[in-house]
PDB file of C-alpha atoms and ligand atoms in Angstrom:
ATOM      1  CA  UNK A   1      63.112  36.555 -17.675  1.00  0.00           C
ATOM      2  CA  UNK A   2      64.042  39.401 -14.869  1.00  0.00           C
ATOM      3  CA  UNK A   3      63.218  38.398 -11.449  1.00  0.00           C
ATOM      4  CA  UNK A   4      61.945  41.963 -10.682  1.00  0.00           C
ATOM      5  CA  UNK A   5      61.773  43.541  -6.986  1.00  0.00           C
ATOM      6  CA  UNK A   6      58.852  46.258  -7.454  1.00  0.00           C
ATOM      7  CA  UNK A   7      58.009  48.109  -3.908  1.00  0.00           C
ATOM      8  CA  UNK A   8      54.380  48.473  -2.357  1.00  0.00           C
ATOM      9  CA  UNK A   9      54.463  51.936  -3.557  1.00  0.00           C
ATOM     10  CA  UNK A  10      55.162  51.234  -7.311  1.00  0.00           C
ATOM     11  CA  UNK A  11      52.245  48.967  -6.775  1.00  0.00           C
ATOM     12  CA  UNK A  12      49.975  51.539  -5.284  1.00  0.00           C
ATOM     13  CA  UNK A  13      50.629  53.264  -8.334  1.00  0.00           C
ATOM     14  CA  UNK A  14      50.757  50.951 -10.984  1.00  0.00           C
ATOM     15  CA  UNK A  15      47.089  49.803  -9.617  1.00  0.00           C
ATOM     16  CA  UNK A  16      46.025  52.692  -8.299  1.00  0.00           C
ATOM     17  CA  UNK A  17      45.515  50.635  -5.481  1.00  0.00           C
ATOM     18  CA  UNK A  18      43.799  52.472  -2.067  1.00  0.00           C
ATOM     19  CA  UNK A  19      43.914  51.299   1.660  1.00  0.00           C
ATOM     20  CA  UNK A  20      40.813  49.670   1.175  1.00  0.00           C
ATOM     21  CA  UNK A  21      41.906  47.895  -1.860  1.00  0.00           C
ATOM     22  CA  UNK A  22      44.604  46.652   0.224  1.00  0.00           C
ATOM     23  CA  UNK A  23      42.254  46.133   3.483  1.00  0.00           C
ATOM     24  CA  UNK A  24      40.756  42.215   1.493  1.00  0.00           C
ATOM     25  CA  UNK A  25      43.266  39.318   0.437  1.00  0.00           C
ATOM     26  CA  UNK A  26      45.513  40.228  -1.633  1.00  0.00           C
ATOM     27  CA  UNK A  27      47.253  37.964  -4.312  1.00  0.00           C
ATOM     28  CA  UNK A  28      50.589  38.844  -5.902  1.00  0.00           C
ATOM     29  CA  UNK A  29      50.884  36.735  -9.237  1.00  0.00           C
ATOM     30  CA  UNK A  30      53.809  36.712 -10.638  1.00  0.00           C
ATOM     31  CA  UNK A  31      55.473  38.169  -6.932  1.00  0.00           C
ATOM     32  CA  UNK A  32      59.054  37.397  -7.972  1.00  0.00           C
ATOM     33  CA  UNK A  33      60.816  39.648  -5.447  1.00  0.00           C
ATOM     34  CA  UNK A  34      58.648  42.319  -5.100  1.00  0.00           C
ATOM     35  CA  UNK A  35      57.964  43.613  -1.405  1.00  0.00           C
ATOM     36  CA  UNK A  36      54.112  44.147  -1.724  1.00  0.00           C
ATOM     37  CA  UNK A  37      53.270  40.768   0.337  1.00  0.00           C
ATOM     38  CA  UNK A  38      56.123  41.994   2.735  1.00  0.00           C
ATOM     39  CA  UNK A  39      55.434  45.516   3.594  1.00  0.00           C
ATOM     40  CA  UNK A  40      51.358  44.621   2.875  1.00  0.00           C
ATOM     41  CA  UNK A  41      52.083  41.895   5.960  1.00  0.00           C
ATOM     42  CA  UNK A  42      54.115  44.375   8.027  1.00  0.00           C
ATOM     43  CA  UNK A  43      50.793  46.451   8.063  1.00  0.00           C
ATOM     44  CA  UNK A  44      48.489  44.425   9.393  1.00  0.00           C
ATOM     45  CA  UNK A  45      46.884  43.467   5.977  1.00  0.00           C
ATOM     46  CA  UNK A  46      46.547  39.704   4.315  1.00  0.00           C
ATOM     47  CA  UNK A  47      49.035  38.895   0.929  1.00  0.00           C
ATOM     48  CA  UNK A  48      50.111  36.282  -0.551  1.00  0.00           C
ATOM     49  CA  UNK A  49      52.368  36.030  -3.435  1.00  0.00           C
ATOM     50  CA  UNK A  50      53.150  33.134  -5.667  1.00  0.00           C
ATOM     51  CA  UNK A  51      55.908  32.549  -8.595  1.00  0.00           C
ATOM     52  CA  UNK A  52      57.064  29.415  -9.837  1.00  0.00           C
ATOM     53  CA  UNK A  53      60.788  30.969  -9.092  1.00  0.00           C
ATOM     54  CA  UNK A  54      59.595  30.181  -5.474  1.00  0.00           C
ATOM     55  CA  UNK A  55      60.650  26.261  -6.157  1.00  0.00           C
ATOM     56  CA  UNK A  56      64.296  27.987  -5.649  1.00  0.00           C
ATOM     57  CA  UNK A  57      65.228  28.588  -1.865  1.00  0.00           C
ATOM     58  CA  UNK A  58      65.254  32.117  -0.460  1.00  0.00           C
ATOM     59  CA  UNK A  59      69.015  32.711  -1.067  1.00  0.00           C
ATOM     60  CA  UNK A  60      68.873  31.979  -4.791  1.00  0.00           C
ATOM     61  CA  UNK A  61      66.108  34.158  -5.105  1.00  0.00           C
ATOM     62  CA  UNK A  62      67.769  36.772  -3.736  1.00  0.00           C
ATOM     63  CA  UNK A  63      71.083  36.155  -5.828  1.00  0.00           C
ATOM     64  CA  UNK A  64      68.894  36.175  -9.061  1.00  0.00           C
ATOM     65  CA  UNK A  65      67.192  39.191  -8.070  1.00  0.00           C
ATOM     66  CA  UNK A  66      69.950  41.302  -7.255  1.00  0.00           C
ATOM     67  CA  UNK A  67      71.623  40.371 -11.081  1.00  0.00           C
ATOM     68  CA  UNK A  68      68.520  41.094 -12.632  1.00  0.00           C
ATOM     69  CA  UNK A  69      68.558  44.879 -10.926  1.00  0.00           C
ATOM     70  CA  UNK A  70      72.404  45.112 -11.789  1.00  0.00           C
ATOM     71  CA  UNK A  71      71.228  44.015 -15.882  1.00  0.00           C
ATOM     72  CA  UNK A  72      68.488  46.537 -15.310  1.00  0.00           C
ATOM     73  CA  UNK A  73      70.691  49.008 -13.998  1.00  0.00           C
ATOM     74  CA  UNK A  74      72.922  48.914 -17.037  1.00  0.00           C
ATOM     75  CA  UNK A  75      70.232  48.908 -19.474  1.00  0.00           C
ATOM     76  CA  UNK A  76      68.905  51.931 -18.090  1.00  0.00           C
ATOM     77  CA  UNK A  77      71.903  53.761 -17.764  1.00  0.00           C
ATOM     78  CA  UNK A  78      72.474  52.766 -21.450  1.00  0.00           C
ATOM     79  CA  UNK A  79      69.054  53.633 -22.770  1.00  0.00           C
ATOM     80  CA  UNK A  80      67.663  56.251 -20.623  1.00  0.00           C
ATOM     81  CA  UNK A  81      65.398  57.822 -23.462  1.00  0.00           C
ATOM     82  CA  UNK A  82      63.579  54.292 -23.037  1.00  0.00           C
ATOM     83  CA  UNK A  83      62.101  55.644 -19.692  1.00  0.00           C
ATOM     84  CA  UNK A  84      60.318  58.130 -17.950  1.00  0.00           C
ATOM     85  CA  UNK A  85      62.168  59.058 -15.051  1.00  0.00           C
ATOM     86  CA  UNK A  86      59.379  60.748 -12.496  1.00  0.00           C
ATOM     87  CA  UNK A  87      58.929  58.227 -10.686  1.00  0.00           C
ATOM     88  CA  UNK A  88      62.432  57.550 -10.283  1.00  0.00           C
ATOM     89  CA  UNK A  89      64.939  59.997 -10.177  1.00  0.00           C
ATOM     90  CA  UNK A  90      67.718  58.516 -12.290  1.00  0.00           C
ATOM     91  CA  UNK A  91      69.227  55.113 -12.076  1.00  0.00           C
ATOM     92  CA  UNK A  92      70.503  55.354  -9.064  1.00  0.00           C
ATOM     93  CA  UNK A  93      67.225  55.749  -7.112  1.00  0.00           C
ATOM     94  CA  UNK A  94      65.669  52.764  -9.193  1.00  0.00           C
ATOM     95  CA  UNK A  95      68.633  51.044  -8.046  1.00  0.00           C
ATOM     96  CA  UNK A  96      68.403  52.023  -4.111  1.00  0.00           C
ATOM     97  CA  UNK A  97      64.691  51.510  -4.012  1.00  0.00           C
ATOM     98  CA  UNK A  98      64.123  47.878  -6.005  1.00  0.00           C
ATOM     99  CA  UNK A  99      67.843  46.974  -3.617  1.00  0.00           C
ATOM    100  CA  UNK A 100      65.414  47.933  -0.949  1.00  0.00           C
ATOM    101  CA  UNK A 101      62.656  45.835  -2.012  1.00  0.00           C
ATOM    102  CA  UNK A 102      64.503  42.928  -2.619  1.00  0.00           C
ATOM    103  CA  UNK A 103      65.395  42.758   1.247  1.00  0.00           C
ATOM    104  CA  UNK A 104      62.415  43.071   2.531  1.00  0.00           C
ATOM    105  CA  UNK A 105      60.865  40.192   0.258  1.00  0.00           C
ATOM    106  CA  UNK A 106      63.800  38.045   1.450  1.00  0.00           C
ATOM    107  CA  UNK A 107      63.896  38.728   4.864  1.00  0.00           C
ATOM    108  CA  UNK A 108      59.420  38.251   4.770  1.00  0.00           C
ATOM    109  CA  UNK A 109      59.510  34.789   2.784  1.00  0.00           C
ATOM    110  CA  UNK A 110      62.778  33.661   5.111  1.00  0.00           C
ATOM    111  CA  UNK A 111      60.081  34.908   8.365  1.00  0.00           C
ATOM    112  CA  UNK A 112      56.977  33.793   6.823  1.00  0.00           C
ATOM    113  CA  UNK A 113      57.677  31.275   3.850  1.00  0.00           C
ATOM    114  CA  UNK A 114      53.870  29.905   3.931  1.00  0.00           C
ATOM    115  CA  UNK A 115      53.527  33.510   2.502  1.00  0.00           C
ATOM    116  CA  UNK A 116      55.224  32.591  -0.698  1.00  0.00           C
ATOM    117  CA  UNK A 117      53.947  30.001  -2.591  1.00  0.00           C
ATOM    118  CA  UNK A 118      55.419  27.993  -6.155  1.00  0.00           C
ATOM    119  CA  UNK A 119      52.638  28.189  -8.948  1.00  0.00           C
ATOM    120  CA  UNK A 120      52.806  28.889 -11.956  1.00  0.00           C
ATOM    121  CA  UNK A 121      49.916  30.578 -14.733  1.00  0.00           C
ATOM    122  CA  UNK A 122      47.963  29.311 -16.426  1.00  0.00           C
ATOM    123  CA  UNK A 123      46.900  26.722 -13.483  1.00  0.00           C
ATOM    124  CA  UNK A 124      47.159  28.163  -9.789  1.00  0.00           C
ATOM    125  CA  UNK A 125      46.672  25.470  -6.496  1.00  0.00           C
ATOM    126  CA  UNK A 126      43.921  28.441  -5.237  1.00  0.00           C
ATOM    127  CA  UNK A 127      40.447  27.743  -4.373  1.00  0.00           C
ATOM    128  CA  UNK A 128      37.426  29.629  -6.984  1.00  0.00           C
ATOM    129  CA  UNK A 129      37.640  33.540  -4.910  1.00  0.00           C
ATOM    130  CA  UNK A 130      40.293  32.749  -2.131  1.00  0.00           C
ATOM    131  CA  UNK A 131      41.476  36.543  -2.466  1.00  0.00           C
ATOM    132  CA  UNK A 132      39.362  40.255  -3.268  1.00  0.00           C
ATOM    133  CA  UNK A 133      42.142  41.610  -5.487  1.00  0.00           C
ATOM    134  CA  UNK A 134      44.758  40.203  -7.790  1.00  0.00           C
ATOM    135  CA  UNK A 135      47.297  42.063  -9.097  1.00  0.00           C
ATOM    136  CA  UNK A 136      49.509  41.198 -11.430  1.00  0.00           C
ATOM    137  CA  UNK A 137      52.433  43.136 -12.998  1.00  0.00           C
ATOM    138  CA  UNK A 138      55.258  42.821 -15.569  1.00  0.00           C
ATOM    139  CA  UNK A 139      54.167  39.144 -16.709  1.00  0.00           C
ATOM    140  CA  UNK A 140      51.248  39.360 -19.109  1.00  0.00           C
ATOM    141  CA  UNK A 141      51.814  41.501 -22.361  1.00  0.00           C
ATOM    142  CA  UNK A 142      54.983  42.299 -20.978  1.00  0.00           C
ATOM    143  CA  UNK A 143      56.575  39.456 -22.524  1.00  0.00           C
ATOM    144  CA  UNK A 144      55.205  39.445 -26.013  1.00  0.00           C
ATOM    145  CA  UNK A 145      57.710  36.850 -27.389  1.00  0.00           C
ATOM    146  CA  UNK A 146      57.466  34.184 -25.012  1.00  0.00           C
ATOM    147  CA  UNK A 147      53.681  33.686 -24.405  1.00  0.00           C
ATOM    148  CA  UNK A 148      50.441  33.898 -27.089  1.00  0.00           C
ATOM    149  CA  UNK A 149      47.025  34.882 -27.111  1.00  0.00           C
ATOM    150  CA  UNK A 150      45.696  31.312 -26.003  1.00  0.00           C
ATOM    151  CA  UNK A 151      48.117  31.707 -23.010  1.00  0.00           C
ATOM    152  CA  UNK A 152      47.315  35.229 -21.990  1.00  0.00           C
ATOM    153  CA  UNK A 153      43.274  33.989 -22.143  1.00  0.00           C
ATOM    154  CA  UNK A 154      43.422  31.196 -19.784  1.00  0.00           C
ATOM    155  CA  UNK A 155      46.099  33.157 -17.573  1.00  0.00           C
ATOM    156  CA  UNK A 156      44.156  35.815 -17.136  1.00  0.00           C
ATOM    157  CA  UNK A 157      40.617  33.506 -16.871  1.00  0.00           C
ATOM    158  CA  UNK A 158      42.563  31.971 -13.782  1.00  0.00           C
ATOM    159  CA  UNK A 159      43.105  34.786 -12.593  1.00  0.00           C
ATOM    160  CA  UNK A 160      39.858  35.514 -12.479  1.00  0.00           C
ATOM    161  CA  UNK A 161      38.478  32.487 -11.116  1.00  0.00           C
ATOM    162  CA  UNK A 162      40.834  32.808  -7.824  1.00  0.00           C
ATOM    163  CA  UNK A 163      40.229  36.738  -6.958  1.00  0.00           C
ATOM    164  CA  UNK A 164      36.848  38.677  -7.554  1.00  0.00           C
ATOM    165  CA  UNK A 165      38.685  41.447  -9.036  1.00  0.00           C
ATOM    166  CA  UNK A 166      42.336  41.216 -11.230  1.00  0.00           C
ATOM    167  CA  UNK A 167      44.303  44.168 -12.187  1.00  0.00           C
ATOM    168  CA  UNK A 168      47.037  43.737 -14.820  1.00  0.00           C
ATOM    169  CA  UNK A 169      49.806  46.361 -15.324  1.00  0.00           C
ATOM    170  CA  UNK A 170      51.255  46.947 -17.852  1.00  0.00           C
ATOM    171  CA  UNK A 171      49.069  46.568 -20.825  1.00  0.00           C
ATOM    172  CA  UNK A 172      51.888  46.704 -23.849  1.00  0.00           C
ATOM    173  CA  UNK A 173      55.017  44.906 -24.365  1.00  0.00           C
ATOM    174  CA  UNK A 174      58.731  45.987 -23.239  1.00  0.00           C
ATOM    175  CA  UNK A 175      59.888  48.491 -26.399  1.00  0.00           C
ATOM    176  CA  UNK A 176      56.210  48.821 -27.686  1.00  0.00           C
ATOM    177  CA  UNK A 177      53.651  51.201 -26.838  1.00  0.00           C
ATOM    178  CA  UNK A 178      50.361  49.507 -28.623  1.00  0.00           C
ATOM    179  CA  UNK A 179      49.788  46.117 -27.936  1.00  0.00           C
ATOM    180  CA  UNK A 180      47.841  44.807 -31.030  1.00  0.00           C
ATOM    181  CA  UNK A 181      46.708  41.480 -28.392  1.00  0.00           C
ATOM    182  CA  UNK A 182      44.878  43.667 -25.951  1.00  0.00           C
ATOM    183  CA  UNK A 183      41.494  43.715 -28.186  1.00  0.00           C
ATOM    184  CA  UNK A 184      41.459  40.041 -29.173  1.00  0.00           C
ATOM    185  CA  UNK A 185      41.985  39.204 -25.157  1.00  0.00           C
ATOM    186  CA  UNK A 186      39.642  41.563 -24.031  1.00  0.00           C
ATOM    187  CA  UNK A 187      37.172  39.669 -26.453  1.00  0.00           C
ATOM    188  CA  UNK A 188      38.027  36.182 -25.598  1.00  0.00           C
ATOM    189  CA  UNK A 189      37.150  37.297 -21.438  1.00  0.00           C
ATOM    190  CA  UNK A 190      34.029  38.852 -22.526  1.00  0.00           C
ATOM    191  CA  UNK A 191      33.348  35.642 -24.486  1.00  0.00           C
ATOM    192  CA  UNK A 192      34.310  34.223 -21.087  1.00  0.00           C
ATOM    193  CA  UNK A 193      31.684  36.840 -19.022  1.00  0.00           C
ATOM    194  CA  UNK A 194      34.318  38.580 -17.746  1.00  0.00           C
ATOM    195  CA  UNK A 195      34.196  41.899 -17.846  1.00  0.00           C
ATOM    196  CA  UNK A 196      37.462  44.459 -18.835  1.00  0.00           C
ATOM    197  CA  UNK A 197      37.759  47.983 -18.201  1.00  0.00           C
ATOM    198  CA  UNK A 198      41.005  49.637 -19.184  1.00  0.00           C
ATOM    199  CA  UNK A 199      42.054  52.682 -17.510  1.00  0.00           C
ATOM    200  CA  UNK A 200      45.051  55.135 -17.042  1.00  0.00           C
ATOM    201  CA  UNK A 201      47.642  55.116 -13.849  1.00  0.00           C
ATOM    202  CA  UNK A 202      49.705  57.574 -12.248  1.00  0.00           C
ATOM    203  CA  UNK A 203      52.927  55.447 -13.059  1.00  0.00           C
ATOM    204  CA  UNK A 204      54.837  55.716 -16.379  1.00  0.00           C
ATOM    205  CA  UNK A 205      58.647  54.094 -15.922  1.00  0.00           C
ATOM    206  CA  UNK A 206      58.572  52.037 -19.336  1.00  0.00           C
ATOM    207  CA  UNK A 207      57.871  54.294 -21.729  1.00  0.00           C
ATOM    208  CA  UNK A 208      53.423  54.255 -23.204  1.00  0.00           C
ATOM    209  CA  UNK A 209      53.289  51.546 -19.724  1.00  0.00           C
ATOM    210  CA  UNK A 210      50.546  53.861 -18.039  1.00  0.00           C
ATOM    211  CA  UNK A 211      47.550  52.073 -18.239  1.00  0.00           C
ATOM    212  CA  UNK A 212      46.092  49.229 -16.362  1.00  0.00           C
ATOM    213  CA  UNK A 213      43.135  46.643 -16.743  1.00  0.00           C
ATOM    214  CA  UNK A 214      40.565  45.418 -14.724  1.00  0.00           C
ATOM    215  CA  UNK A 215      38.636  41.956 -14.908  1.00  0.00           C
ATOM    216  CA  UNK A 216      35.362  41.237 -12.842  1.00  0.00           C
ATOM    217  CA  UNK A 217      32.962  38.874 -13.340  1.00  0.00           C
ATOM    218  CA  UNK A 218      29.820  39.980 -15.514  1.00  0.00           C
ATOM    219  CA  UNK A 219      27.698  38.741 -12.755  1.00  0.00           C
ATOM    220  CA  UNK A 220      30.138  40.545 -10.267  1.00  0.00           C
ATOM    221  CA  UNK A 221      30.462  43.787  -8.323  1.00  0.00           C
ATOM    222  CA  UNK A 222      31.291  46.621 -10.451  1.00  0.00           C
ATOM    223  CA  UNK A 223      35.487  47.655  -9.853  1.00  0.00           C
ATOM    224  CA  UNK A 224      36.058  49.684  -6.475  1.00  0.00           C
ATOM    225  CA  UNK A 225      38.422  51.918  -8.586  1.00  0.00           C
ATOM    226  CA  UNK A 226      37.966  55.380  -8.292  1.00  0.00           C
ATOM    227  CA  UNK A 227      39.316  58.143 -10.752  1.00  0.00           C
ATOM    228  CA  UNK A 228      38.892  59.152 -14.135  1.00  0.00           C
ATOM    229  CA  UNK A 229      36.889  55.681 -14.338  1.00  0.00           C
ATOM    230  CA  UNK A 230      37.371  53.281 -17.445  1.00  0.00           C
ATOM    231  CA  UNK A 231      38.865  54.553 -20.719  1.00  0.00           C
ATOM    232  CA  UNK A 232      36.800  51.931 -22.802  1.00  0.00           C
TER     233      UNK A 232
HETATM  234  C1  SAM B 301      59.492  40.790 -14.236  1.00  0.00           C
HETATM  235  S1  SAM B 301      59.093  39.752 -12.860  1.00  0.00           S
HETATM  236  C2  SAM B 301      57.754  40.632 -12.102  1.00  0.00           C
HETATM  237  C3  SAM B 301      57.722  40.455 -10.599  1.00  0.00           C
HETATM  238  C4  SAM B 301      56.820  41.426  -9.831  1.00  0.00           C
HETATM  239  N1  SAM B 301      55.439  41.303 -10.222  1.00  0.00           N
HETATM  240  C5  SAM B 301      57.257  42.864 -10.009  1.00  0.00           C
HETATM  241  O1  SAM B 301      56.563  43.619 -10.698  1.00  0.00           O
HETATM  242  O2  SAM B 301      58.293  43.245  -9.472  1.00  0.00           O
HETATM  243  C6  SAM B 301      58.310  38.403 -13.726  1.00  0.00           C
HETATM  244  C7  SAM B 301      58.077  37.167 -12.848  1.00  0.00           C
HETATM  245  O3  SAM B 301      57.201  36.264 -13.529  1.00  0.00           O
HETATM  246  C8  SAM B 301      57.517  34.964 -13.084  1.00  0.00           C
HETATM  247  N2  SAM B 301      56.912  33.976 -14.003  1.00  0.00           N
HETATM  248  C9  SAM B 301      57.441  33.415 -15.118  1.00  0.00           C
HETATM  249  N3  SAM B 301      56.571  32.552 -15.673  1.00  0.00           N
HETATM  250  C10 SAM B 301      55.456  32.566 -14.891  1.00  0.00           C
HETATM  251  C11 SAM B 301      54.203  31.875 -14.938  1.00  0.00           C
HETATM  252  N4  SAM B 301      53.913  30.998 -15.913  1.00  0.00           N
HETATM  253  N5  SAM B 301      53.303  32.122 -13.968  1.00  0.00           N
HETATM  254  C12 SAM B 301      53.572  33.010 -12.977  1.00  0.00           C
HETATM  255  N6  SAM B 301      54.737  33.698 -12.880  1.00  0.00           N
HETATM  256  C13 SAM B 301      55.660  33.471 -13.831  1.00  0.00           C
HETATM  257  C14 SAM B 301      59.032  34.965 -13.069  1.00  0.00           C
HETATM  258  O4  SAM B 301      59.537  33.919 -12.257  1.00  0.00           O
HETATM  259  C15 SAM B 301      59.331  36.372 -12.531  1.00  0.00           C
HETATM  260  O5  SAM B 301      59.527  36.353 -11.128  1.00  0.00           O
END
């Protein structure tokens, strides 16, 4: 699995996240090297991010990182019809901005390692609503081969339980652009009394990734997104 490096501003996208969205405690699950706890920190704000890659010192982190960017790199240069390039320019700016992101993650967890903490889904070392908004990107759906429905249920359940809202982006699998799971999940949370709203972003880089989901609890606040409100 790529270690990805995804900068606060992807995120604000990919979320459609405001500055009061980012004002609460924030958790980034899966944070790999992504710079949203970083440059969320540098501002003044509260984030945490967790990965079980963070069992692996700084250094390595960084190491694996940086050769997941080169592999994506490659593969984009190879495939570029896979991809919508508006957010990025061409290769070379996805290159010079995740490069980017990948330092500032380092240099944050190396500064404030308490920051950065090894867990891994479906079972997270958080207290029931330790954080106001959990995002979560490139993990769930994204890997369609590698985890199943029951998985994707009690991930996103635990996710849940830890944040009073969860955002999940994307919604369909790398090279797919339906994800025949979404439905049965959504049913199994509402099952669950959680409640799902799914809704589209201003971010497209994988091509038919441009929508996002929202859980809250039935019982819960209704989601602070603004917009076009929910699709569905
Ligand atoms: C593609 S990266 C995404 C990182 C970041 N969210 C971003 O968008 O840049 C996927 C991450 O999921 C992490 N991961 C793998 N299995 C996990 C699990 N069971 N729970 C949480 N994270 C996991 C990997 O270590 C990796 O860092």
């Amino acid at each position: 699995m790529l270690v990805s490096s995804r900068s606060l501003d992807e995120y604000r996208r990919m979320f459609a996240l405001t500055d009061a969205d980012l004002a609460g405690r924030v958790l980034d699950c899966p944070g790999g090297a992504a710079s949203l706890t970083a440059e969320v920190t540098a501002a003044g704000g509260t984030a945490l991010a967790c990965d079980p890659v963070y069992e692996h010192p700084v250094e390595q982190v960084r190491a694996t990182a940086l050769e997941s960017l080169g592999r994506g790199y490659a593969y984009h240069q190879a495939n570029p019809d896979e991809y919508v390039w508006t957010y990025f320019r061409d290769p070379d700016h996805y290159l010079e901005s995740r490069t980017r992101s990948v330092e500032l993650f380092a240099a944050d967890r190396a500064a404030r390692p308490e920051n950065y903490v090894r867990a891994a889904l479906p079972a997270l070392p958080f207290a029931d609503r330790r954080f106001d908004l959990v995002l979560s990107s490139h993990l769930l759906f994204s890997y369609a081969d590698r985890f199943d429905r029951e998985f994707h249920v009690a991930s996103l359940r635990e996710l849940a339980r830890v944040g009073r809202e969860v955002r999940v982006f994307p919604l369909v699998p790398m090279g797919m652009t339906e994800n025949p799971e979404l439905a049965p999940v959504r049913a199994a949370l509402a099952a669950a009394g959680l409640r799902t709203s799914v809704r589209p972003v201003d971010y497209e880089f994988q091509r038919g990734g441009n929508a996002m989901m929202t859980i809250t609890r039935e019982s819960g606040p209704s989601p602070r997104i603004g917009g076009d409100g929910p699709l569905t």
